[in-house]
Short mmCIF file of C-alpha atoms and ligand atoms in Angstrom, two decimals:
data_model
loop_
_atom_site.label_atom_id
_atom_site.label_comp_id
_atom_site.label_asym_id
_atom_site.label_seq_id
_atom_site.Cartn_x
_atom_site.Cartn_y
_atom_site.Cartn_z
CA MET B 159 100.97 102.83 124.52
CA GLN B 160 100.16 106.50 124.31
CA PRO B 161 100.52 108.02 120.87
CA THR B 162 103.19 110.51 122.01
CA LEU B 163 105.24 107.74 123.55
CA THR B 164 104.92 105.66 120.38
CA PHE B 165 106.03 108.66 118.42
CA GLY B 166 108.96 109.19 120.77
CA VAL B 167 110.07 105.55 120.43
CA PHE B 168 109.66 105.90 116.68
CA LEU B 169 111.87 109.00 116.66
CA VAL B 170 114.57 107.38 118.77
CA TYR B 171 114.45 104.27 116.61
CA PHE B 172 114.88 106.19 113.37
CA GLY B 173 117.41 108.46 114.98
CA LEU B 174 119.54 105.42 115.82
CA LEU B 175 118.92 103.91 112.41
CA SER B 176 120.12 107.01 110.63
CA CYS B 177 123.19 107.15 112.90
CA THR B 178 124.25 103.65 111.97
CA SER B 179 123.52 103.82 108.25
CA ALA B 180 124.67 107.35 107.45
CA THR B 181 127.95 108.96 108.32
CA SER B 182 127.67 111.78 110.80
CA ALA B 183 129.41 115.05 110.08
CA LEU B 184 133.12 114.46 109.60
CA LYS B 185 136.02 116.79 110.21
CA ILE B 186 138.17 116.47 107.13
CA LEU B 187 141.62 117.90 106.46
CA THR B 188 142.46 118.23 102.77
CA VAL B 189 145.90 119.02 101.43
CA TYR B 190 146.36 120.16 97.84
CA THR B 191 149.91 121.15 97.16
CA HIS B 192 150.13 121.50 93.41
CA PRO B 193 149.40 125.08 92.31
CA GLY B 194 147.81 124.11 88.97
CA LYS B 195 144.29 125.23 88.17
CA SER B 196 143.35 122.05 86.32
CA HIS B 197 144.07 120.16 89.54
CA SER B 198 141.88 122.30 91.78
CA ASP B 199 139.12 122.16 89.13
CA VAL B 200 138.80 118.50 90.05
CA PHE B 201 139.13 118.88 93.84
CA ASP B 202 136.89 121.92 94.39
CA PRO B 203 133.63 120.27 93.33
CA ILE B 204 134.35 117.37 95.72
CA LEU B 205 135.02 119.77 98.59
CA ARG B 206 131.83 121.67 97.84
CA GLU B 207 129.78 118.48 97.73
CA LEU B 208 131.28 117.29 101.04
CA THR B 209 130.40 120.63 102.59
CA SER B 210 126.85 120.55 101.33
CA ARG B 211 126.48 117.10 102.90
CA GLY B 212 127.35 118.57 106.28
CA HIS B 213 131.03 117.73 106.60
CA GLN B 214 133.52 120.30 107.87
CA ILE B 215 136.51 120.96 105.69
CA THR B 216 139.85 122.46 106.59
CA THR B 217 142.05 122.84 103.56
CA LEU B 218 145.77 123.46 103.17
CA SER B 219 146.28 124.84 99.69
CA HIS B 220 147.75 127.50 97.43
CA PHE B 221 144.24 128.67 96.47
CA ASN B 222 141.31 129.93 98.44
CA HIS B 223 138.59 127.43 97.62
CA SER B 224 136.02 129.03 99.88
CA THR B 225 132.97 130.77 98.43
CA PRO B 226 130.14 132.49 100.29
CA GLU B 227 128.00 129.47 99.47
CA TYR B 228 130.50 126.82 100.49
CA HIS B 229 132.64 127.71 103.42
CA PHE B 230 135.93 125.95 104.12
CA GLU B 231 138.55 126.90 106.62
CA THR B 232 141.33 127.71 104.17
CA LEU B 233 144.94 127.78 105.31
CA LEU B 234 147.11 129.15 102.54
CA PHE B 235 150.69 127.94 102.18
CA ASP B 236 152.96 130.94 102.53
CA THR B 237 155.43 129.57 99.99
CA PRO B 238 155.64 131.47 96.71
CA ILE B 239 154.00 129.77 93.74
CA ASN B 240 156.28 129.07 90.85
CA HIS B 241 153.97 129.96 87.98
CA LEU B 242 154.53 127.76 85.04
CA ASP B 243 154.16 129.38 81.68
CA ILE B 244 154.00 126.76 79.04
CA ASN B 245 154.09 127.54 75.39
CA PHE B 246 154.59 125.67 72.18
CA ASP B 247 158.39 125.89 72.38
CA ASN B 248 158.99 124.39 75.80
CA SER B 249 156.00 122.14 76.16
CA ALA B 250 157.60 119.05 74.58
CA ASP B 251 160.00 118.45 77.47
CA PHE B 252 157.64 119.83 80.01
CA PHE B 253 157.11 116.67 81.98
CA GLY B 254 160.76 115.68 82.09
CA PRO B 255 162.45 114.48 85.28
CA VAL B 256 163.81 117.94 86.13
CA VAL B 257 160.33 119.43 86.25
CA ILE B 258 159.05 116.55 88.35
CA PHE B 259 161.86 117.04 90.88
CA LYS B 260 161.08 120.77 90.98
CA PHE B 261 157.40 120.12 91.62
CA ALA B 262 158.27 117.59 94.29
CA TYR B 263 160.64 119.96 96.02
CA ALA B 264 158.10 122.77 95.97
CA SER B 265 155.22 120.67 97.24
CA CYS B 266 157.16 118.84 99.92
CA VAL B 267 160.15 120.69 101.16
CA ASN B 268 158.83 124.23 100.68
CA ASP B 269 155.19 123.72 101.60
CA LEU B 270 156.07 121.75 104.73
CA LYS B 271 157.94 124.81 106.02
CA SER B 272 154.79 126.94 105.86
CA LYS B 273 153.54 128.48 109.11
CA VAL B 274 150.09 127.02 108.49
CA VAL B 275 151.49 123.48 108.67
CA HIS B 276 152.87 124.22 112.11
CA LYS B 277 149.52 125.73 113.09
CA VAL B 278 147.58 122.63 112.01
CA LEU B 279 149.96 120.24 113.73
CA HIS B 280 150.36 122.04 117.03
CA GLU B 281 147.08 123.74 117.88
CA LYS B 282 145.72 121.66 120.75
CA SER B 283 142.08 121.76 119.70
CA ARG B 284 142.66 120.28 116.25
CA HIS B 285 141.16 116.92 115.53
CA PHE B 286 140.32 115.28 112.19
CA ASP B 287 138.39 112.15 111.24
CA LEU B 288 139.86 111.94 107.77
CA VAL B 289 142.79 113.33 105.78
CA ILE B 290 142.61 113.75 101.99
CA VAL B 291 145.96 114.26 100.23
CA GLU B 292 146.52 115.01 96.56
CA ALA B 293 148.45 112.24 94.80
CA PHE B 294 150.86 113.96 92.45
CA VAL B 295 154.55 114.29 93.24
CA GLY B 296 155.27 113.89 96.92
CA ASP B 297 154.16 112.20 100.13
CA CYS B 298 155.11 114.83 102.68
CA PHE B 299 151.55 115.29 103.89
CA VAL B 300 150.58 111.62 104.18
CA PRO B 301 151.98 111.43 107.77
CA MET B 302 149.21 113.89 108.76
CA GLY B 303 147.05 110.78 109.00
CA HIS B 304 149.30 109.16 111.57
CA HIS B 305 149.59 112.46 113.46
CA PHE B 306 145.80 112.74 113.84
CA GLY B 307 145.15 108.99 114.01
CA ALA B 308 142.96 109.41 110.93
CA PRO B 309 142.73 107.42 107.68
CA VAL B 310 144.27 108.97 104.56
CA ILE B 311 142.66 109.06 101.12
CA HIS B 312 144.45 110.01 97.90
CA VAL B 313 142.74 112.02 95.20
CA SER B 314 144.35 112.24 91.79
CA SER B 315 143.24 114.81 89.22
CA SER B 316 144.65 112.49 86.52
CA PRO B 317 144.84 108.72 86.16
CA LEU B 318 146.80 107.28 89.09
CA ILE B 319 150.40 108.23 88.40
CA THR B 320 152.49 105.08 87.99
CA TRP B 321 154.63 105.64 91.10
CA PHE B 322 151.59 105.50 93.40
CA SER B 323 150.61 102.02 92.20
CA PRO B 324 152.91 99.87 94.38
CA ARG B 325 151.51 101.15 97.68
CA PHE B 326 148.11 99.69 96.70
CA GLY B 327 149.55 96.49 95.23
CA GLN B 328 148.10 97.65 91.90
CA VAL B 329 148.86 95.49 88.86
CA ILE B 330 151.58 97.24 86.84
CA ASN B 331 152.62 94.47 84.48
CA PRO B 332 154.22 96.40 81.60
CA SER B 333 153.22 93.69 79.11
CA HIS B 334 149.77 95.26 78.98
CA VAL B 335 149.58 98.12 81.50
CA ASN B 336 150.99 101.37 80.12
CA ASN B 337 152.79 103.84 82.35
CA PHE B 338 151.07 107.20 82.41
CA LEU B 339 153.47 108.86 79.96
CA ASN B 340 153.76 108.15 76.27
CA ALA B 341 153.22 104.41 76.05
CA PRO B 342 150.60 103.27 73.56
CA LEU B 343 147.45 101.83 75.00
CA PHE B 344 146.78 98.67 73.05
CA GLY B 345 148.86 96.13 71.17
CA MET B 346 152.36 97.19 72.13
CA ASN B 347 155.01 95.66 69.90
CA PHE B 348 158.17 94.16 71.37
CA LEU B 349 160.26 97.35 71.41
CA GLU B 350 157.41 99.36 72.88
CA LYS B 351 157.14 96.80 75.66
CA VAL B 352 160.86 97.15 76.35
CA LYS B 353 160.43 100.92 76.53
CA ASN B 354 157.32 100.61 78.72
CA THR B 355 159.13 98.24 81.09
CA LEU B 356 162.15 100.51 81.46
CA GLN B 357 160.02 103.63 81.88
CA THR B 358 157.69 102.01 84.41
CA GLY B 359 160.50 100.55 86.50
CA GLY B 360 162.57 103.72 86.24
CA MET B 361 159.72 105.96 87.33
CA ILE B 362 158.77 103.79 90.28
CA TYR B 363 162.30 103.39 91.64
CA ALA B 364 163.39 106.98 90.98
CA TYR B 365 160.28 108.27 92.72
CA TYR B 366 160.55 105.85 95.64
CA TYR B 367 164.18 106.54 96.49
CA PHE B 368 164.86 110.08 95.28
CA ILE B 369 161.55 111.78 96.07
CA GLY B 370 159.39 109.78 98.47
CA MET B 371 162.02 108.27 100.71
CA ALA B 372 164.42 111.24 100.41
CA HIS B 373 161.84 113.79 101.54
CA HIS B 374 160.41 111.49 104.19
CA TYR B 375 163.68 111.14 106.06
CA THR B 376 164.72 114.78 105.67
CA SER B 377 161.83 117.25 105.51
CA ALA B 378 159.03 115.16 106.99
CA ARG B 379 161.21 113.89 109.86
CA SER B 380 161.92 117.45 110.98
CA VAL B 381 158.21 118.36 111.04
CA TYR B 382 156.33 115.33 112.43
CA LYS B 383 156.91 113.74 115.81
CA ASN B 384 157.20 109.91 115.99
CA LEU B 385 157.27 109.58 112.23
CA PRO B 386 156.65 105.96 111.12
CA SER B 387 158.80 104.43 108.37
CA TYR B 388 158.15 105.54 104.79
CA ASP B 389 156.71 102.17 103.77
CA ASP B 390 154.37 102.01 106.77
CA THR B 391 153.18 105.53 106.02
CA ILE B 392 152.37 105.10 102.34
CA GLN B 393 151.00 101.56 102.58
CA ASN B 394 148.53 102.83 105.16
CA VAL B 395 146.73 105.05 102.62
CA SER B 396 143.18 103.70 102.52
CA LEU B 397 142.27 104.26 98.89
CA ALA B 398 142.73 106.45 95.84
CA LEU B 399 140.02 108.30 93.93
CA VAL B 400 141.32 108.62 90.38
CA ASN B 401 140.05 110.81 87.57
CA THR B 402 139.56 108.13 84.91
CA HIS B 403 136.92 105.79 83.62
CA GLY B 404 137.44 102.46 81.90
CA SER B 405 135.19 103.47 78.99
CA LEU B 406 137.65 106.24 78.13
CA HIS B 407 141.09 105.14 79.38
CA GLY B 408 140.65 101.46 78.59
CA ALA B 409 139.86 98.55 80.87
CA VAL B 410 142.49 97.90 83.55
CA ALA B 411 142.66 95.44 86.42
CA ASN B 412 142.22 97.76 89.37
CA VAL B 413 142.66 96.57 92.95
CA PRO B 414 139.70 97.36 95.25
CA GLN B 415 141.30 100.52 96.68
CA ILE B 416 141.44 102.27 93.31
CA ILE B 417 138.14 103.97 92.64
CA GLU B 418 137.40 105.58 89.28
CA ILE B 419 135.60 108.92 89.46
CA GLY B 420 136.29 110.23 85.93
CA GLY B 421 133.92 113.09 85.15
CA VAL B 422 133.53 114.13 88.80
CA HIS B 423 134.18 117.79 87.92
CA ILE B 424 131.25 117.96 85.49
CA ALA B 425 128.55 120.16 86.99
CA PRO B 426 125.00 120.69 85.72
CA GLN B 427 124.89 122.87 82.60
CA THR B 428 124.37 126.60 82.99
CA ASP B 429 123.19 129.27 80.53
CA LEU B 430 125.69 130.43 77.93
CA PRO B 431 126.55 134.11 77.61
CA LYS B 432 124.03 135.62 75.16
CA ASN B 433 126.56 136.62 72.45
CA ILE B 434 128.08 133.15 72.32
CA GLU B 435 124.72 131.39 72.37
CA LYS B 436 123.43 133.60 69.55
CA TRP B 437 126.52 132.89 67.43
CA ILE B 438 126.11 129.13 67.96
CA ASN B 439 122.33 129.23 67.42
CA GLU B 440 122.68 131.09 64.15
CA SER B 441 125.24 128.84 62.49
CA LYS B 442 123.15 126.49 60.39
CA ASP B 443 126.02 124.07 59.64
CA GLY B 444 127.22 123.81 63.22
CA VAL B 445 130.19 125.12 65.17
CA ILE B 446 133.76 123.97 65.75
CA TYR B 447 135.10 124.89 69.19
CA PHE B 448 138.85 125.49 69.37
CA SER B 449 140.74 125.73 72.67
CA MET B 450 144.22 124.68 73.71
CA GLY B 451 143.44 124.85 77.42
CA SER B 452 144.30 127.27 80.18
CA MET B 453 148.06 126.79 80.26
CA ILE B 454 148.96 127.37 76.62
CA LYS B 455 148.25 130.98 75.76
CA GLY B 456 147.17 132.37 72.38
CA HIS B 457 150.15 134.69 71.97
CA THR B 458 152.53 131.73 71.96
CA PHE B 459 150.60 130.11 69.10
CA PRO B 460 153.04 129.98 66.15
CA GLU B 461 152.08 132.47 63.42
CA GLU B 462 152.59 130.02 60.55
CA LYS B 463 150.31 127.46 62.24
CA ARG B 464 147.66 130.09 62.87
CA LYS B 465 147.55 130.83 59.13
CA ILE B 466 147.27 127.13 58.32
CA PHE B 467 144.27 126.77 60.64
CA LEU B 468 142.57 129.87 59.25
CA LYS B 469 142.98 128.56 55.67
CA ALA B 470 141.50 125.20 56.64
CA PHE B 471 138.60 126.92 58.41
CA GLY B 472 137.97 128.98 55.25
CA ARG B 473 137.25 125.77 53.35
CA LEU B 474 134.56 124.61 55.80
CA LYS B 475 130.91 125.60 56.09
CA GLN B 476 131.01 125.47 59.89
CA ARG B 477 131.59 128.46 62.13
CA VAL B 478 134.56 128.44 64.54
CA LEU B 479 134.70 129.61 68.16
CA TRP B 480 138.38 130.11 69.03
CA LYS B 481 139.61 130.67 72.59
CA TRP B 482 142.18 133.34 71.92
CA GLU B 483 143.71 135.46 74.68
CA ASN B 484 144.64 138.53 72.56
CA GLU B 485 142.20 141.37 71.78
CA THR B 486 142.31 140.87 68.03
CA MET B 487 143.47 138.38 65.43
CA PRO B 488 144.90 139.58 62.11
CA ASP B 489 142.97 138.56 58.91
CA LYS B 490 140.28 136.83 60.93
CA PRO B 491 137.63 135.50 58.54
CA ASP B 492 133.94 136.12 59.22
CA ASN B 493 133.21 132.54 60.25
CA VAL B 494 135.66 132.76 63.18
CA MET B 495 134.76 134.32 66.53
CA ILE B 496 137.47 134.88 69.15
CA GLN B 497 136.88 135.09 72.90
CA LYS B 498 139.32 135.31 75.80
CA TRP B 499 137.32 133.14 78.11
CA MET B 500 134.63 130.63 77.29
CA PRO B 501 132.41 128.35 79.36
CA GLN B 502 133.86 125.26 77.71
CA TYR B 503 131.57 122.57 79.08
CA ASP B 504 128.37 124.49 78.31
CA ILE B 505 129.63 125.17 74.79
CA LEU B 506 130.56 121.54 74.16
CA CYS B 507 127.15 120.31 75.28
CA HIS B 508 125.27 122.72 72.97
CA PRO B 509 123.64 120.50 70.31
CA ASN B 510 124.93 122.72 67.50
CA VAL B 511 128.60 122.19 68.44
CA LYS B 512 129.89 119.53 66.06
CA ALA B 513 133.63 119.30 66.74
CA PHE B 514 136.31 120.29 69.25
CA ILE B 515 139.94 121.08 68.50
CA ALA B 516 141.89 120.49 71.73
CA HIS B 517 145.23 119.67 73.36
CA GLY B 518 144.04 116.52 75.12
CA GLY B 519 144.03 117.81 78.69
CA LEU B 520 142.04 115.39 80.80
CA LEU B 521 139.26 117.77 81.84
CA GLY B 522 138.47 118.97 78.31
CA THR B 523 138.72 115.42 76.99
CA THR B 524 136.29 114.19 79.64
CA GLU B 525 133.85 117.02 78.93
CA ALA B 526 133.92 116.29 75.19
CA VAL B 527 133.31 112.58 75.83
CA HIS B 528 130.48 113.39 78.23
CA CYS B 529 128.81 115.68 75.65
CA GLY B 530 129.55 113.30 72.76
CA VAL B 531 131.49 115.83 70.67
CA PRO B 532 134.23 114.37 68.42
CA VAL B 533 137.69 115.84 68.98
CA VAL B 534 140.73 116.64 66.86
CA VAL B 535 143.43 116.23 69.54
CA MET B 536 146.88 117.80 69.35
CA PRO B 537 148.63 116.54 72.50
CA GLN B 538 151.53 118.63 73.80
CA PHE B 539 152.95 117.10 76.98
CA GLY B 540 152.47 114.81 79.96
CA ASP B 541 149.37 112.64 80.04
CA GLN B 542 147.86 114.44 77.01
CA HIS B 543 149.44 111.87 74.66
CA THR B 544 147.83 109.02 76.58
CA ASN B 545 144.46 110.80 76.75
CA ALA B 546 144.61 111.49 73.01
CA ARG B 547 145.34 107.90 72.09
CA ALA B 548 142.67 106.64 74.48
CA LEU B 549 140.14 108.98 72.89
CA GLU B 550 141.08 107.85 69.39
CA ALA B 551 140.88 104.18 70.39
CA GLY B 552 137.41 104.74 71.86
CA GLY B 553 136.10 106.38 68.69
CA GLY B 554 135.87 109.85 70.21
CA GLY B 555 138.41 111.65 68.07
CA VAL B 556 141.50 111.68 65.87
CA VAL B 557 145.07 112.58 66.86
CA LEU B 558 146.82 115.28 64.84
CA ASN B 559 150.53 115.98 65.19
CA PHE B 560 150.64 119.73 65.73
CA ARG B 561 154.25 120.22 64.70
CA GLU B 562 153.79 118.45 61.37
CA ALA B 563 150.28 119.67 60.60
CA ASP B 564 149.72 121.50 57.30
CA GLU B 565 146.51 122.91 55.83
CA GLU B 566 145.54 119.62 54.17
CA MET B 567 146.04 117.61 57.37
CA VAL B 568 144.00 120.04 59.47
CA TYR B 569 141.23 120.10 56.85
CA ASN B 570 141.16 116.30 56.56
CA ALA B 571 141.12 115.77 60.33
CA LEU B 572 138.17 118.14 60.66
CA LYS B 573 136.36 116.54 57.71
CA THR B 574 136.80 113.14 59.38
CA VAL B 575 135.30 114.13 62.73
CA LEU B 576 132.52 116.20 61.15
CA ASP B 577 131.26 113.12 59.31
CA PRO B 578 127.87 111.95 60.71
CA GLU B 579 129.20 108.39 61.09
CA PHE B 580 132.04 109.66 63.27
CA ASN B 581 129.58 111.72 65.27
CA LYS B 582 127.58 108.55 65.92
CA LYS B 583 130.66 106.79 67.33
CA ALA B 584 131.35 109.76 69.63
CA LYS B 585 127.76 109.59 70.87
CA GLU B 586 128.16 105.87 71.60
CA LEU B 587 131.33 106.55 73.59
CA SER B 588 129.42 109.20 75.50
CA ALA B 589 126.67 106.71 76.33
CA ARG B 590 129.23 104.19 77.64
CA PHE B 591 130.93 106.90 79.69
CA ARG B 592 127.72 108.04 81.36
CA ASP B 593 126.24 104.59 82.04
CA ARG B 594 127.24 103.82 85.66
CA PRO B 595 125.63 102.52 88.82
CA MET B 596 126.29 105.84 90.59
CA SER B 597 127.31 109.29 89.35
CA PRO B 598 131.05 110.00 89.68
CA MET B 599 130.36 112.51 92.46
CA ASP B 600 128.16 110.10 94.43
CA THR B 601 130.87 107.46 93.97
CA ALA B 602 133.53 109.79 95.36
CA ILE B 603 131.45 110.79 98.39
CA TYR B 604 130.35 107.21 99.05
CA TRP B 605 133.93 105.94 99.26
CA ILE B 606 135.17 108.89 101.31
CA GLU B 607 132.43 108.26 103.88
CA TYR B 608 132.99 104.49 103.62
CA VAL B 609 136.62 104.89 104.71
CA ALA B 610 135.49 106.92 107.72
CA ARG B 611 132.77 104.42 108.64
CA HIS B 612 135.18 101.47 108.53
CA LYS B 613 138.11 103.17 110.26
CA GLY B 614 140.42 103.20 107.27
CA ALA B 615 138.78 100.26 105.47
CA HIS B 616 142.08 98.41 105.52
CA HIS B 617 140.27 95.17 104.70
CA MET B 618 140.32 96.39 101.08
CA ARG B 619 144.07 95.84 100.80
CA THR B 620 145.13 92.83 98.78
CA ALA B 621 147.93 90.60 100.06
CA ALA B 622 150.22 92.17 97.46
CA VAL B 623 150.64 95.36 99.52
CA GLY B 624 154.10 95.46 101.04
CA MET B 625 155.18 92.21 99.40
CA PRO B 626 158.81 92.29 98.23
CA LEU B 627 159.08 92.36 94.43
CA TYR B 628 160.79 88.97 94.19
CA GLN B 629 157.85 87.39 96.02
CA TYR B 630 155.29 89.34 94.01
CA LEU B 631 156.88 88.09 90.80
CA LEU B 632 157.04 84.55 92.29
CA LEU B 633 160.79 84.50 91.69
CA ASP B 634 161.24 82.59 94.98
CA VAL B 635 158.66 80.00 93.99
CA PHE B 636 160.00 79.63 90.45
CA GLY B 637 163.53 79.45 91.87
CA PHE B 638 162.50 76.74 94.32
CA LEU B 639 160.69 74.77 91.62
CA ALA B 640 163.68 75.11 89.32
CA VAL B 641 166.00 73.80 92.07
CA CYS B 642 163.62 70.89 92.73
CA THR B 643 163.40 70.00 89.05
CA LEU B 644 167.15 70.21 88.58
CA SER B 645 167.77 68.17 91.74
CA ILE B 646 165.42 65.44 90.61
CA LEU B 647 167.08 65.50 87.20
CA PHE B 648 170.61 65.26 88.65
CA ILE B 649 169.65 62.61 91.20
CA GLY B 650 167.96 60.67 88.41
CA ILE B 651 171.03 60.87 86.20
CA TYR B 652 173.30 60.00 89.12
CA VAL B 653 171.20 56.99 90.17
CA THR B 654 170.98 55.75 86.58
CA LYS B 655 174.74 56.11 86.16
CA LEU B 656 175.31 54.29 89.43
CA PHE B 657 172.98 51.55 88.38
CA PHE B 658 174.72 51.07 85.04
CA ARG B 659 178.12 51.12 86.68
CA LEU B 660 176.95 48.44 89.11
CA VAL B 661 175.58 46.29 86.32
CA MET B 662 178.76 46.82 84.25
CA SER B 663 181.00 45.94 87.17
CA MET B 664 178.95 42.83 87.83
CA PHE B 665 179.34 41.87 84.18
CA SER B 666 183.05 42.60 84.17
CA LYS B 667 183.47 40.64 87.43
CA SER B 668 181.74 37.62 86.01
CA ASP B 669 183.83 38.18 82.84
CA LYS B 670 187.01 38.12 84.85
CA LYS B 671 185.84 35.04 86.73
CA GLN B 672 185.13 33.28 83.47
CA LYS B 673 188.51 34.40 82.05
CA LYS B 674 190.18 33.14 85.24
CA LEU B 675 188.33 29.85 84.93
CA LYS B 676 189.37 29.54 81.26
CA LYS B 677 193.03 30.28 82.11
CA ASN B 678 193.01 27.70 84.83
C1 NAG U 10 147.28 104.04 109.73
O1 NAG U 10 145.96 104.51 109.66
C2 NAG U 10 145.27 104.53 110.88
C3 NAG U 10 143.87 104.97 110.61
O2 NAG U 10 143.29 104.27 109.55
C4 NAG U 10 145.99 105.43 111.87
O3 NAG U 10 145.35 105.40 113.10
C5 NAG U 10 147.44 104.98 112.01
O4 NAG U 10 148.13 105.86 112.84
C6 NAG U 10 148.12 104.91 110.67
N1 NAG U 10 149.45 104.36 110.78
C7 NAG U 10 150.50 104.82 110.09
C8 NAG U 10 151.77 104.10 110.30
O5 NAG U 10 150.43 105.77 109.33
C1 NAG U 11 119.16 129.66 71.12
O1 NAG U 11 118.28 128.60 70.77
C2 NAG U 11 117.57 128.04 71.88
C3 NAG U 11 116.78 126.84 71.39
O2 NAG U 11 116.19 127.06 70.16
C4 NAG U 11 116.69 129.10 72.53
O3 NAG U 11 116.01 128.57 73.65
C5 NAG U 11 117.57 130.28 72.97
O4 NAG U 11 116.77 131.33 73.51
C6 NAG U 11 118.39 130.82 71.80
N1 NAG U 11 119.31 131.83 72.32
C7 NAG U 11 119.61 132.96 71.68
C8 NAG U 11 120.49 133.92 72.39
O5 NAG U 11 119.20 133.20 70.57
#
C-alpha cells in the first residue's frame, strides 16, 4: 500500500474510533429557575466545562451565565425575581412550607409564562440532545425532555432534596436515612425516628400532590402539547447529579442514578488580593476567617453578638478576617480586618488560615473541607443544620448555637478548633474528601455524556421505580404470608378439633353400646 493511502486508512480508522468512544458535540438545554446565587455558583462551572469540551449550551435562567470566554445562548425569564433578604430575625423559619410553596409558584407557574419559554418550544429550528433541569422545588420544565425527545438530567446544588427520591426509587427508609431538614445524621433515638418518619412522609406527599402534580395538570398542561402523565414524566428523568460526597454527608445507599459530585464548584486557586495576602502572611499565629455567607448581611448582625465576638477575638493571638458589608465597624480591635467581599476559597486554602467561622452553607462547608480548615459552624436555616452536624461528625468542625452563644462559648469553640489535634482531624477529612477515582467535574461531565451516549441510560433504573408503596414495602407479600400462616393455623386447629370430636363420639358411642348391653 502507498504511504498516503495507509495514512488515509489510519485517519479514517481513528476518526471512526473517536466517534464511537467520545461523545460528539451535544446541543444541551439547561433550565435553572431558582434565582439564588449559591445555586448558580454550582451550575455555572459545569456549563463552562461543557462549553469548553465543545458542547453547545442554551440556558433558560434568571442570570446571564455567559462570559466572553464561555459563550452560552442565554434566554432570560422575564418574570420578576423576588429577592430574598434573610437576616438573623427571620432566618429560623426561612425554609418553612410557605416559602417552599412561594418558590415553587415562582419557578413553575411564573417562569413557564415567560416569552422565552414559548420561543424555545415553538421555534421550528430548535433541537436538543439533552435537557438539564435544576432539582429544587418544581417539575414544570421536566416535560421539555418529552417535547424534544431528549433525556432529562437533574442537577441539585444541595444534597438531593427528599421529595425527588421516589422518582429514582432511592432508599428513603427513615430508620437510618435522614430527610434533608433538621434530622440528626447518626444514631437517631426513638422519638427522632418518629419525627424523621413524619417529616419524610409529609414532605414527599405534600410535594407530590400540592406542588408537582398540581402544577403539572394546571400550568404545564397549558404550555406543552401532548403532555404525558406526571408519573411518566418524572420517572423518565435519567439521573441526578447531587452536590454531596459520602465522606462529608455520611455514607448512604444510593441507587445507580444518583451521582455524587460534591466539590464540583471548586476551581483552581487564584492569587489573593495583595492587601489580604499581606495581612495573612504577616500574622505569625495564623488567621481566623469569619463569613456568614452571601445571604446574611453584616448590618443585620445583632449588636450584642458582635460585641461578644469581638471580646472573644481579643483573647486570642490569631488575627481575624471578617466579611462585613458596612464601611466601618465600631471599636474594631487591631487584630480584626473587615472587607466587603473576599475570595473565600483562596483565603481558606492559604496555609496560614487556621479556622473558619461560618453559617454552614454547603459551598463554604465544602470549600473548608477541601482545604482542611476546621470550622465553627453556626447554622441558621434549611440544610445548614444537616451540613453542620455532618461536618462535626466527620471531625471537620464544631457546632455553635448562635442564639445562645456568649463570650465564653465563642472563645471555647475557637480554642477547640485551633488545637493542632483538631487541625489534624480536619486534614484527614480533607484527604478522604479529595480521594476519588475521578474529579467531581470529570464525574459530572462523564455522566452527562453517558446519558447522551446511551439514549437516556434507562437501564440504570432499579425495579423500584414506579412501584406502588405497598409493594415496595412488601406489604402485599407480608399480608399474603400472614394469611397463609393464619389459614394453616386455623385449618390445623379445625382438623384437630374435628379429630378429637370424632374420637370422642366413637368413645361415647361405644360407651352407649356398653351401657345398652349392661341394661339389657
Ligand atoms: C423519556 O425519555 C426519552 C429520552 O430518553 C424521550 O424520548 C421520551 O419522550 C420521554 N418520555 C416521557 C414520557 O417523558
Ligand atoms: C506571602 O507569602 C508567600 C509565601 O511566602 C509569598 O510568595 C507572597 O509573595 C507573599 N505575599 C505578600 C503580599 O507578601
